[in-house]
GROMACS .gro file of C-alpha atoms in nm:
model
  499
    1UNK     CA    1   0.010  -0.003  -0.013
    2UNK     CA    2   0.292   0.230   0.050
    3UNK     CA    3   0.538   0.050  -0.174
    4UNK     CA    4   0.464   0.179  -0.534
    5UNK     CA    5   0.720   0.455  -0.561
    6UNK     CA    6   0.975   0.330  -0.313
    7UNK     CA    7   1.328   0.259  -0.412
    8UNK     CA    8   1.436  -0.059  -0.229
    9UNK     CA    9   1.725  -0.322  -0.288
   10UNK     CA   10   1.645  -0.542  -0.562
   11UNK     CA   11   1.599  -0.920  -0.548
   12UNK     CA   12   1.890  -1.094  -0.684
   13UNK     CA   13   2.033  -1.360  -0.461
   14UNK     CA   14   1.972  -1.727  -0.375
   15UNK     CA   15   1.974  -1.826  -0.020
   16UNK     CA   16   2.209  -2.042   0.188
   17UNK     CA   17   2.053  -2.192   0.503
   18UNK     CA   18   2.279  -2.294   0.805
   19UNK     CA   19   2.081  -2.461   1.089
   20UNK     CA   20   2.195  -2.496   1.448
   21UNK     CA   21   2.440  -2.215   1.436
   22UNK     CA   22   2.645  -2.180   1.765
   23UNK     CA   23   2.727  -1.836   1.916
   24UNK     CA   24   2.930  -1.807   2.242
   25UNK     CA   25   2.836  -1.517   2.481
   26UNK     CA   26   3.062  -1.361   2.745
   27UNK     CA   27   2.990  -1.598   3.035
   28UNK     CA   28   3.061  -1.917   2.822
   29UNK     CA   29   2.695  -1.985   2.745
   30UNK     CA   30   2.633  -2.106   2.388
   31UNK     CA   31   2.327  -1.988   2.201
   32UNK     CA   32   2.164  -2.174   1.905
   33UNK     CA   33   2.000  -2.052   1.611
   34UNK     CA   34   1.964  -2.046   1.225
   35UNK     CA   35   2.152  -1.839   0.962
   36UNK     CA   36   2.038  -1.735   0.621
   37UNK     CA   37   2.278  -1.565   0.388
   38UNK     CA   38   2.310  -1.469   0.026
   39UNK     CA   39   2.475  -1.733  -0.210
   40UNK     CA   40   2.727  -1.485  -0.316
   41UNK     CA   41   3.077  -1.358  -0.231
   42UNK     CA   42   3.115  -1.021  -0.033
   43UNK     CA   43   3.013  -0.885   0.302
   44UNK     CA   44   2.650  -0.797   0.384
   45UNK     CA   45   2.459  -0.615   0.667
   46UNK     CA   46   2.304  -0.863   0.911
   47UNK     CA   47   1.947  -0.868   1.043
   48UNK     CA   48   1.900  -1.031   1.400
   49UNK     CA   49   1.589  -1.185   1.573
   50UNK     CA   50   1.583  -1.348   1.910
   51UNK     CA   51   1.301  -1.531   2.084
   52UNK     CA   52   1.205  -1.830   2.303
   53UNK     CA   53   0.999  -2.021   2.064
   54UNK     CA   54   1.074  -2.311   1.828
   55UNK     CA   55   1.343  -2.198   1.591
   56UNK     CA   56   1.264  -2.418   1.284
   57UNK     CA   57   0.887  -2.324   1.290
   58UNK     CA   58   1.000  -1.950   1.312
   59UNK     CA   59   1.144  -1.978   0.949
   60UNK     CA   60   0.941  -2.248   0.799
   61UNK     CA   61   0.855  -2.165   0.441
   62UNK     CA   62   0.477  -2.139   0.505
   63UNK     CA   63   0.199  -1.964   0.326
   64UNK     CA   64   0.092  -1.680   0.558
   65UNK     CA   65  -0.252  -1.721   0.724
   66UNK     CA   66  -0.452  -1.502   0.958
   67UNK     CA   67  -0.336  -1.479   1.307
   68UNK     CA   68  -0.457  -1.759   1.551
   69UNK     CA   69  -0.341  -1.983   1.816
   70UNK     CA   70  -0.181  -2.233   1.585
   71UNK     CA   71   0.084  -1.995   1.445
   72UNK     CA   72   0.049  -1.699   1.690
   73UNK     CA   73   0.414  -1.701   1.793
   74UNK     CA   74   0.576  -1.712   1.446
   75UNK     CA   75   0.709  -1.355   1.464
   76UNK     CA   76   1.047  -1.360   1.281
   77UNK     CA   77   0.904  -1.282   0.930
   78UNK     CA   78   1.042  -1.443   0.607
   79UNK     CA   79   1.419  -1.454   0.614
   80UNK     CA   80   1.438  -1.530   0.240
   81UNK     CA   81   1.277  -1.186   0.160
   82UNK     CA   82   1.564  -0.991   0.299
   83UNK     CA   83   1.844  -1.236   0.215
   84UNK     CA   84   1.754  -1.222  -0.154
   85UNK     CA   85   1.787  -0.858  -0.130
   86UNK     CA   86   2.135  -0.841   0.001
   87UNK     CA   87   2.109  -0.912   0.382
   88UNK     CA   88   2.207  -1.196   0.617
   89UNK     CA   89   1.948  -1.295   0.873
   90UNK     CA   90   2.019  -1.469   1.195
   91UNK     CA   91   1.713  -1.610   1.418
   92UNK     CA   92   1.830  -1.743   1.746
   93UNK     CA   93   1.687  -1.873   2.074
   94UNK     CA   94   1.742  -1.680   2.389
   95UNK     CA   95   1.935  -1.863   2.662
   96UNK     CA   96   1.738  -2.134   2.826
   97UNK     CA   97   1.498  -2.208   2.537
   98UNK     CA   98   1.520  -2.436   2.237
   99UNK     CA   99   1.876  -2.561   2.176
  100UNK     CA  100   2.049  -2.269   2.362
  101UNK     CA  101   2.226  -2.335   2.689
  102UNK     CA  102   2.157  -2.181   3.008
  103UNK     CA  103   1.840  -2.085   3.206
  104UNK     CA  104   1.558  -1.881   3.073
  105UNK     CA  105   1.533  -1.532   3.206
  106UNK     CA  106   1.212  -1.409   3.017
  107UNK     CA  107   1.351  -1.076   2.921
  108UNK     CA  108   1.589  -1.043   3.201
  109UNK     CA  109   1.904  -0.841   3.197
  110UNK     CA  110   2.137  -1.144   3.113
  111UNK     CA  111   1.905  -1.197   2.810
  112UNK     CA  112   1.957  -0.840   2.695
  113UNK     CA  113   2.326  -0.876   2.747
  114UNK     CA  114   2.350  -1.182   2.544
  115UNK     CA  115   2.188  -1.030   2.248
  116UNK     CA  116   2.444  -0.733   2.264
  117UNK     CA  117   2.715  -1.021   2.259
  118UNK     CA  118   2.551  -1.183   1.966
  119UNK     CA  119   2.542  -0.845   1.776
  120UNK     CA  120   2.909  -0.812   1.833
  121UNK     CA  121   2.979  -1.164   1.716
  122UNK     CA  122   2.771  -1.126   1.399
  123UNK     CA  123   2.945  -0.790   1.312
  124UNK     CA  124   3.290  -0.982   1.316
  125UNK     CA  125   3.197  -1.273   1.097
  126UNK     CA  126   3.361  -1.285   0.745
  127UNK     CA  127   3.020  -1.252   0.563
  128UNK     CA  128   2.915  -0.942   0.774
  129UNK     CA  129   3.000  -0.595   0.684
  130UNK     CA  130   2.970  -0.487   1.044
  131UNK     CA  131   2.628  -0.332   1.031
  132UNK     CA  132   2.356  -0.509   1.236
  133UNK     CA  133   1.984  -0.444   1.246
  134UNK     CA  134   1.705  -0.630   1.437
  135UNK     CA  135   1.365  -0.731   1.305
  136UNK     CA  136   1.048  -0.910   1.436
  137UNK     CA  137   0.717  -0.851   1.623
  138UNK     CA  138   0.602  -0.906   1.970
  139UNK     CA  139   0.872  -1.087   2.179
  140UNK     CA  140   1.121  -1.013   1.909
  141UNK     CA  141   1.032  -0.649   1.924
  142UNK     CA  142   1.017  -0.628   2.306
  143UNK     CA  143   1.381  -0.754   2.320
  144UNK     CA  144   1.496  -0.523   2.034
  145UNK     CA  145   1.370  -0.216   2.207
  146UNK     CA  146   1.556  -0.320   2.532
  147UNK     CA  147   1.876  -0.404   2.340
  148UNK     CA  148   1.865  -0.084   2.128
  149UNK     CA  149   1.824   0.140   2.424
  150UNK     CA  150   2.175   0.030   2.523
  151UNK     CA  151   2.314   0.151   2.184
  152UNK     CA  152   2.550  -0.142   2.098
  153UNK     CA  153   2.811  -0.001   1.858
  154UNK     CA  154   2.731  -0.226   1.562
  155UNK     CA  155   2.348  -0.202   1.600
  156UNK     CA  156   2.247   0.052   1.339
  157UNK     CA  157   1.865   0.022   1.351
  158UNK     CA  158   1.573  -0.171   1.475
  159UNK     CA  159   1.229  -0.250   1.325
  160UNK     CA  160   1.028  -0.324   1.625
  161UNK     CA  161   0.639  -0.286   1.586
  162UNK     CA  162   0.412  -0.465   1.832
  163UNK     CA  163   0.659  -0.422   2.123
  164UNK     CA  164   0.541  -0.391   2.489
  165UNK     CA  165   0.767  -0.209   2.700
  166UNK     CA  166   0.632  -0.211   3.057
  167UNK     CA  167   0.594  -0.572   3.156
  168UNK     CA  168   0.369  -0.491   3.452
  169UNK     CA  169   0.123  -0.272   3.292
  170UNK     CA  170   0.129  -0.396   2.917
  171UNK     CA  171   0.170  -0.769   2.968
  172UNK     CA  172   0.090  -0.921   3.309
  173UNK     CA  173  -0.113  -0.674   3.527
  174UNK     CA  174  -0.369  -0.459   3.357
  175UNK     CA  175  -0.446  -0.180   3.593
  176UNK     CA  176  -0.289  -0.406   3.858
  177UNK     CA  177  -0.522  -0.697   3.766
  178UNK     CA  178  -0.357  -1.024   3.671
  179UNK     CA  179  -0.411  -1.092   3.297
  180UNK     CA  180  -0.386  -1.479   3.372
  181UNK     CA  181  -0.539  -1.569   3.039
  182UNK     CA  182  -0.247  -1.441   2.840
  183UNK     CA  183   0.004  -1.565   3.084
  184UNK     CA  184  -0.126  -1.919   3.048
  185UNK     CA  185  -0.148  -1.915   2.685
  186UNK     CA  186   0.189  -1.754   2.608
  187UNK     CA  187   0.395  -1.986   2.827
  188UNK     CA  188   0.264  -2.286   2.642
  189UNK     CA  189   0.443  -2.164   2.334
  190UNK     CA  190   0.792  -2.143   2.486
  191UNK     CA  191   1.020  -2.417   2.333
  192UNK     CA  192   1.211  -2.636   2.596
  193UNK     CA  193   1.206  -2.362   2.855
  194UNK     CA  194   1.451  -2.414   3.158
  195UNK     CA  195   1.360  -2.100   3.368
  196UNK     CA  196   1.481  -2.017   3.717
  197UNK     CA  197   1.296  -1.824   3.964
  198UNK     CA  198   1.392  -1.457   4.012
  199UNK     CA  199   1.191  -1.444   4.338
  200UNK     CA  200   1.366  -1.741   4.490
  201UNK     CA  201   1.709  -1.620   4.377
  202UNK     CA  202   1.637  -1.278   4.521
  203UNK     CA  203   1.449  -1.361   4.842
  204UNK     CA  204   1.576  -1.696   4.920
  205UNK     CA  205   1.409  -2.042   4.958
  206UNK     CA  206   1.232  -1.961   5.294
  207UNK     CA  207   1.066  -1.647   5.172
  208UNK     CA  208   0.994  -1.800   4.836
  209UNK     CA  209   0.793  -2.090   5.004
  210UNK     CA  210   0.617  -1.846   5.236
  211UNK     CA  211   0.508  -1.621   4.940
  212UNK     CA  212   0.367  -1.938   4.751
  213UNK     CA  213   0.186  -2.047   5.053
  214UNK     CA  214   0.030  -1.696   5.090
  215UNK     CA  215  -0.054  -1.693   4.717
  216UNK     CA  216  -0.248  -2.029   4.769
  217UNK     CA  217  -0.452  -1.859   5.027
  218UNK     CA  218  -0.555  -1.582   4.784
  219UNK     CA  219  -0.923  -1.662   4.667
  220UNK     CA  220  -0.867  -1.474   4.340
  221UNK     CA  221  -0.566  -1.678   4.250
  222UNK     CA  222  -0.679  -2.017   4.356
  223UNK     CA  223  -1.006  -1.973   4.163
  224UNK     CA  224  -0.817  -2.013   3.843
  225UNK     CA  225  -0.723  -2.384   3.821
  226UNK     CA  226  -0.418  -2.318   3.597
  227UNK     CA  227  -0.266  -2.079   3.857
  228UNK     CA  228  -0.341  -2.301   4.149
  229UNK     CA  229  -0.170  -2.598   3.979
  230UNK     CA  230   0.133  -2.372   3.894
  231UNK     CA  231   0.170  -2.282   4.262
  232UNK     CA  232   0.128  -2.641   4.374
  233UNK     CA  233   0.405  -2.729   4.133
  234UNK     CA  234   0.630  -2.435   4.141
  235UNK     CA  235   0.965  -2.611   4.014
  236UNK     CA  236   0.795  -2.794   3.733
  237UNK     CA  237   0.892  -2.718   3.368
  238UNK     CA  238   0.796  -2.336   3.289
  239UNK     CA  239   0.633  -2.287   3.616
  240UNK     CA  240   0.914  -2.091   3.788
  241UNK     CA  241   0.865  -1.812   3.541
  242UNK     CA  242   0.497  -1.818   3.590
  243UNK     CA  243   0.525  -1.808   3.970
  244UNK     CA  244   0.750  -1.503   3.951
  245UNK     CA  245   0.473  -1.302   3.774
  246UNK     CA  246   0.217  -1.432   4.040
  247UNK     CA  247   0.433  -1.345   4.342
  248UNK     CA  248   0.549  -1.015   4.191
  249UNK     CA  249   0.193  -0.858   4.200
  250UNK     CA  250   0.311  -0.506   4.255
  251UNK     CA  251   0.538  -0.309   4.019
  252UNK     CA  252   0.894  -0.337   4.150
  253UNK     CA  253   1.243  -0.445   4.078
  254UNK     CA  254   1.140  -0.766   3.893
  255UNK     CA  255   0.965  -0.555   3.630
  256UNK     CA  256   1.221  -0.270   3.647
  257UNK     CA  257   1.491  -0.518   3.528
  258UNK     CA  258   1.263  -0.608   3.227
  259UNK     CA  259   1.139  -0.255   3.127
  260UNK     CA  260   1.322  -0.023   2.888
  261UNK     CA  261   1.544   0.240   3.012
  262UNK     CA  262   1.504   0.526   2.776
  263UNK     CA  263   1.757   0.749   2.920
  264UNK     CA  264   2.002   0.722   2.636
  265UNK     CA  265   1.804   0.547   2.365
  266UNK     CA  266   1.960   0.677   2.038
  267UNK     CA  267   1.943   0.381   1.803
  268UNK     CA  268   1.713   0.448   1.481
  269UNK     CA  269   1.386   0.275   1.575
  270UNK     CA  270   1.083   0.187   1.366
  271UNK     CA  271   0.794   0.143   1.603
  272UNK     CA  272   0.421   0.051   1.582
  273UNK     CA  273   0.117  -0.160   1.663
  274UNK     CA  274  -0.237  -0.203   1.556
  275UNK     CA  275  -0.544  -0.041   1.725
  276UNK     CA  276  -0.673  -0.389   1.813
  277UNK     CA  277  -0.400  -0.489   2.037
  278UNK     CA  278  -0.465  -0.249   2.317
  279UNK     CA  279  -0.423  -0.499   2.574
  280UNK     CA  280  -0.072  -0.601   2.482
  281UNK     CA  281   0.141  -0.406   2.227
  282UNK     CA  282  -0.037  -0.087   2.166
  283UNK     CA  283   0.058   0.118   2.488
  284UNK     CA  284   0.433   0.030   2.434
  285UNK     CA  285   0.440   0.188   2.089
  286UNK     CA  286   0.314   0.512   2.214
  287UNK     CA  287   0.535   0.494   2.535
  288UNK     CA  288   0.846   0.432   2.328
  289UNK     CA  289   0.752   0.704   2.077
  290UNK     CA  290   0.729   0.957   2.374
  291UNK     CA  291   1.059   0.863   2.534
  292UNK     CA  292   1.285   0.756   2.241
  293UNK     CA  293   1.573   1.002   2.182
  294UNK     CA  294   1.715   0.872   1.839
  295UNK     CA  295   1.559   0.885   1.488
  296UNK     CA  296   1.217   0.706   1.487
  297UNK     CA  297   0.914   0.647   1.289
  298UNK     CA  298   0.587   0.486   1.406
  299UNK     CA  299   0.279   0.330   1.218
  300UNK     CA  300  -0.036   0.228   1.387
  301UNK     CA  301  -0.231  -0.007   1.146
  302UNK     CA  302  -0.586  -0.141   1.122
  303UNK     CA  303  -0.725  -0.328   1.417
  304UNK     CA  304  -0.643  -0.678   1.285
  305UNK     CA  305  -0.306  -0.837   1.380
  306UNK     CA  306  -0.057  -0.954   1.141
  307UNK     CA  307  -0.072  -1.270   0.940
  308UNK     CA  308   0.172  -1.561   1.041
  309UNK     CA  309   0.432  -1.574   0.909
  310UNK     CA  310   0.466  -1.198   0.917
  311UNK     CA  311   0.475  -1.060   0.564
  312UNK     CA  312   0.287  -0.726   0.564
  313UNK     CA  313   0.578  -0.503   0.672
  314UNK     CA  314   0.839  -0.657   0.439
  315UNK     CA  315   0.894  -0.356   0.215
  316UNK     CA  316   0.867  -0.110   0.495
  317UNK     CA  317   1.136  -0.294   0.682
  318UNK     CA  318   1.357  -0.328   0.372
  319UNK     CA  319   1.333   0.039   0.302
  320UNK     CA  320   1.430   0.111   0.674
  321UNK     CA  321   1.727  -0.124   0.672
  322UNK     CA  322   1.832   0.008   0.327
  323UNK     CA  323   1.860   0.353   0.484
  324UNK     CA  324   2.024   0.265   0.805
  325UNK     CA  325   2.235  -0.025   0.733
  326UNK     CA  326   2.335   0.012   0.358
  327UNK     CA  327   2.336   0.402   0.375
  328UNK     CA  328   2.100   0.440   0.081
  329UNK     CA  329   1.930   0.792   0.066
  330UNK     CA  330   1.586   0.662  -0.016
  331UNK     CA  331   1.375   0.959   0.142
  332UNK     CA  332   1.235   0.733   0.424
  333UNK     CA  333   1.333   1.001   0.690
  334UNK     CA  334   1.189   1.297   0.474
  335UNK     CA  335   0.838   1.171   0.531
  336UNK     CA  336   0.620   1.251   0.817
  337UNK     CA  337   0.730   1.028   1.111
  338UNK     CA  338   0.386   0.917   1.225
  339UNK     CA  339   0.127   0.711   1.020
  340UNK     CA  340  -0.205   0.622   1.145
  341UNK     CA  341  -0.484   0.415   0.995
  342UNK     CA  342  -0.811   0.573   1.086
  343UNK     CA  343  -1.097   0.309   1.128
  344UNK     CA  344  -1.404   0.441   0.963
  345UNK     CA  345  -1.223   0.611   0.681
  346UNK     CA  346  -1.038   0.324   0.515
  347UNK     CA  347  -0.752   0.568   0.493
  348UNK     CA  348  -0.417   0.654   0.664
  349UNK     CA  349  -0.346   0.988   0.824
  350UNK     CA  350   0.010   1.143   0.874
  351UNK     CA  351   0.142   1.344   1.155
  352UNK     CA  352   0.444   1.514   1.292
  353UNK     CA  353   0.411   1.373   1.651
  354UNK     CA  354   0.188   1.175   1.895
  355UNK     CA  355  -0.042   1.282   2.042
  356UNK     CA  356  -0.143   1.474   1.732
  357UNK     CA  357  -0.043   1.850   1.763
  358UNK     CA  358  -0.389   1.942   1.641
  359UNK     CA  359  -0.563   1.755   1.922
  360UNK     CA  360  -0.852   1.929   2.083
  361UNK     CA  361  -0.873   1.780   2.422
  362UNK     CA  362  -1.262   1.762   2.495
  363UNK     CA  363  -1.409   1.638   2.836
  364UNK     CA  364  -1.704   1.433   2.840
  365UNK     CA  365  -1.914   1.365   3.164
  366UNK     CA  366  -2.099   1.060   3.288
  367UNK     CA  367  -2.442   1.170   3.380
  368UNK     CA  368  -2.688   0.993   3.594
  369UNK     CA  369  -2.926   0.801   3.382
  370UNK     CA  370  -2.679   0.668   3.118
  371UNK     CA  371  -2.590   0.977   2.941
  372UNK     CA  372  -2.243   1.065   2.814
  373UNK     CA  373  -2.222   1.422   2.724
  374UNK     CA  374  -1.984   1.730   2.681
  375UNK     CA  375  -2.243   1.921   2.909
  376UNK     CA  376  -2.090   1.956   3.259
  377UNK     CA  377  -2.258   1.786   3.552
  378UNK     CA  378  -2.587   1.949   3.670
  379UNK     CA  379  -2.601   2.040   4.042
  380UNK     CA  380  -2.743   1.762   4.264
  381UNK     CA  381  -2.753   1.526   3.975
  382UNK     CA  382  -2.690   1.213   4.193
  383UNK     CA  383  -2.496   0.893   4.115
  384UNK     CA  384  -2.550   0.549   3.944
  385UNK     CA  385  -2.491   0.215   4.093
  386UNK     CA  386  -2.482  -0.157   4.021
  387UNK     CA  387  -2.450  -0.499   4.201
  388UNK     CA  388  -2.169  -0.727   4.123
  389UNK     CA  389  -2.086  -1.083   4.241
  390UNK     CA  390  -1.880  -1.378   4.142
  391UNK     CA  391  -2.184  -1.510   3.935
  392UNK     CA  392  -2.336  -1.206   3.804
  393UNK     CA  393  -2.120  -0.913   3.679
  394UNK     CA  394  -2.310  -0.582   3.697
  395UNK     CA  395  -2.215  -0.279   3.459
  396UNK     CA  396  -2.310   0.078   3.388
  397UNK     CA  397  -2.329   0.189   3.028
  398UNK     CA  398  -2.331   0.556   2.902
  399UNK     CA  399  -2.415   0.656   2.558
  400UNK     CA  400  -2.370   1.001   2.373
  401UNK     CA  401  -2.683   1.122   2.191
  402UNK     CA  402  -2.655   1.053   1.808
  403UNK     CA  403  -2.376   1.283   1.673
  404UNK     CA  404  -2.473   1.578   1.452
  405UNK     CA  405  -2.160   1.582   1.252
  406UNK     CA  406  -1.878   1.355   1.150
  407UNK     CA  407  -1.623   1.349   1.430
  408UNK     CA  408  -1.270   1.210   1.465
  409UNK     CA  409  -1.166   1.058   1.777
  410UNK     CA  410  -0.782   1.003   1.784
  411UNK     CA  411  -0.568   0.981   2.096
  412UNK     CA  412  -0.534   0.901   2.466
  413UNK     CA  413  -0.869   0.850   2.657
  414UNK     CA  414  -0.802   0.940   3.022
  415UNK     CA  415  -1.087   0.858   3.272
  416UNK     CA  416  -1.164   1.039   3.588
  417UNK     CA  417  -1.415   0.864   3.822
  418UNK     CA  418  -1.551   0.899   4.174
  419UNK     CA  419  -1.671   0.565   4.298
  420UNK     CA  420  -1.745   0.379   4.613
  421UNK     CA  421  -1.789   0.017   4.698
  422UNK     CA  422  -1.945  -0.206   4.960
  423UNK     CA  423  -1.618  -0.406   4.959
  424UNK     CA  424  -1.246  -0.333   5.058
  425UNK     CA  425  -1.141  -0.399   4.677
  426UNK     CA  426  -1.283  -0.310   4.333
  427UNK     CA  427  -1.181  -0.398   3.980
  428UNK     CA  428  -1.281  -0.152   3.736
  429UNK     CA  429  -1.296  -0.236   3.367
  430UNK     CA  430  -1.371   0.063   3.136
  431UNK     CA  431  -1.460   0.000   2.761
  432UNK     CA  432  -1.512   0.259   2.505
  433UNK     CA  433  -1.785   0.149   2.249
  434UNK     CA  434  -1.896   0.268   1.906
  435UNK     CA  435  -2.256   0.221   1.799
  436UNK     CA  436  -2.302   0.248   1.422
  437UNK     CA  437  -2.622   0.358   1.236
  438UNK     CA  438  -2.742   0.014   1.216
  439UNK     CA  439  -2.732   0.001   1.618
  440UNK     CA  440  -2.439  -0.249   1.607
  441UNK     CA  441  -2.186  -0.197   1.894
  442UNK     CA  442  -1.809  -0.241   1.839
  443UNK     CA  443  -1.547  -0.240   2.120
  444UNK     CA  444  -1.272   0.027   2.054
  445UNK     CA  445  -1.048   0.019   2.360
  446UNK     CA  446  -1.028  -0.068   2.729
  447UNK     CA  447  -0.879   0.053   3.048
  448UNK     CA  448  -0.850  -0.111   3.390
  449UNK     CA  449  -0.780  -0.029   3.760
  450UNK     CA  450  -0.765  -0.213   4.071
  451UNK     CA  451  -0.919   0.021   4.342
  452UNK     CA  452  -0.656  -0.038   4.602
  453UNK     CA  453  -0.378   0.047   4.362
  454UNK     CA  454  -0.533   0.390   4.283
  455UNK     CA  455  -0.221   0.612   4.374
  456UNK     CA  456  -0.075   0.772   4.080
  457UNK     CA  457   0.294   0.807   3.970
  458UNK     CA  458   0.462   1.145   3.995
  459UNK     CA  459   0.509   1.174   3.622
  460UNK     CA  460   0.141   1.149   3.543
  461UNK     CA  461  -0.014   1.402   3.321
  462UNK     CA  462  -0.366   1.522   3.276
  463UNK     CA  463  -0.408   1.344   2.951
  464UNK     CA  464  -0.198   1.042   3.078
  465UNK     CA  465  -0.271   0.946   3.459
  466UNK     CA  466  -0.031   0.662   3.543
  467UNK     CA  467  -0.120   0.451   3.856
  468UNK     CA  468   0.198   0.364   4.040
  469UNK     CA  469   0.103   0.011   4.136
  470UNK     CA  470   0.365  -0.005   4.414
  471UNK     CA  471   0.137  -0.058   4.709
  472UNK     CA  472  -0.226  -0.170   4.807
  473UNK     CA  473  -0.451   0.054   5.012
  474UNK     CA  474  -0.758  -0.137   5.079
  475UNK     CA  475  -1.090   0.051   5.031
  476UNK     CA  476  -1.303   0.171   5.322
  477UNK     CA  477  -1.649   0.035   5.246
  478UNK     CA  478  -1.887   0.320   5.157
  479UNK     CA  479  -1.621   0.593   5.126
  480UNK     CA  480  -1.612   0.774   4.795
  481UNK     CA  481  -1.266   0.752   4.622
  482UNK     CA  482  -1.114   0.945   4.327
  483UNK     CA  483  -0.995   0.708   4.050
  484UNK     CA  484  -0.791   0.827   3.762
  485UNK     CA  485  -0.664   0.597   3.488
  486UNK     CA  486  -0.658   0.576   3.101
  487UNK     CA  487  -0.807   0.356   2.838
  488UNK     CA  488  -0.556   0.275   2.582
  489UNK     CA  489  -0.531   0.547   2.305
  490UNK     CA  490  -0.763   0.475   2.000
  491UNK     CA  491  -0.884   0.617   1.680
  492UNK     CA  492  -1.221   0.614   1.485
  493UNK     CA  493  -1.416   0.836   1.257
  494UNK     CA  494  -1.764   0.861   1.410
  495UNK     CA  495  -2.035   0.945   1.139
  496UNK     CA  496  -2.300   1.183   1.191
  497UNK     CA  497  -2.591   0.965   1.352
  498UNK     CA  498  -2.351   0.736   1.533
  499UNK     CA  499  -2.298   0.721   1.907
   0.00000   0.00000   0.00000
């Protein structure tokens, strides 16, 4: 869709495949992976991808199909595409997975250090010209962003869309609420994982067992059979990594070690996600855009996730690497840095920054009686309430009147509530909905907050309240509390007559 006038490296090479490549890192651990290079003399730039999944399936010559559980973790792309156009591509297992030695750290600091060592090794090989890039989505992208923030000297650029950057908020605890469904599903896809428990190493055996016993007394946790079974068998298979997430239920050192340090992030970075992955990747794209100090581009695509194997961004990645690894002046950095697909229009929008500079921040108010309106609250308006239980989940829904003109909603969606509960805890799930002219309802985005974790971080802004999630303060039943959090940024053209 963007490629008709692009100048990119031509396809002209056959592909040599070298399986089970071995790469040593500084502590003597040997990592394993596959190498794909042009069947030609000379030196070429190298593209690296690192992951915890099955390496052979990552690069299998499969016809792309829509995203699903069967292939959801095939995230490396098609190595042959770049190799035929003058690149070497390496796809490796991180330590403690697949055929790589060591113990799995799940994005820990040693894993990031390993990738820096691999970049150095690749740059020194006889078929390498010393310039290295990184490519891949999801886990591949998460790791890319962490590595690139350290600015390894031979790493010239990353192509890292669909990359979460805050493991607590983006991945495991939405608003402080454990996202156990993703945790269970994702861990099933790790290949031959050999994790160690961070909590046990850090706190010692006695405190580790004490924390597990406490978790087994938590009704919310043991109500989920898979979580209970993991805690009852904490040393089995992949369980140590899952136990670490359960035991680290507040933001702290465990997550800080796995989050991106943006303080000196200067490596050229192509970022992005899709509007539909607001519960995993989308927040990381916007966070990285905000804090990244080096050259950057960002594309937010339609709500559907990428096919597997990934092919949709082949030419965009090729153009990006041609610029930064081959030094080709192809104009990629002369174009607007932000591209957004706007649902409801079928078209893309370009911008100079995010949030869009022309944004008009417009407050809407939740009125008693299910009305969502720009009109400020009326005096003595009252409140709404609902009953909620384990068996029947209550809710409140507020709609605008039918819109009188076409209206674009593009950007962050902060939420400011006053609420009370008859319990000492509340889980707030907020969903932004779109009702079309036929009366059909579509979900646009969501936000979450655990009421006892309502305290905000000091770097919060009006348009971006960020709960700290570093402590729990139980609610006093019946007391009204101020709750500020965000639904994940979204975009939609609402047509006149829609709500």
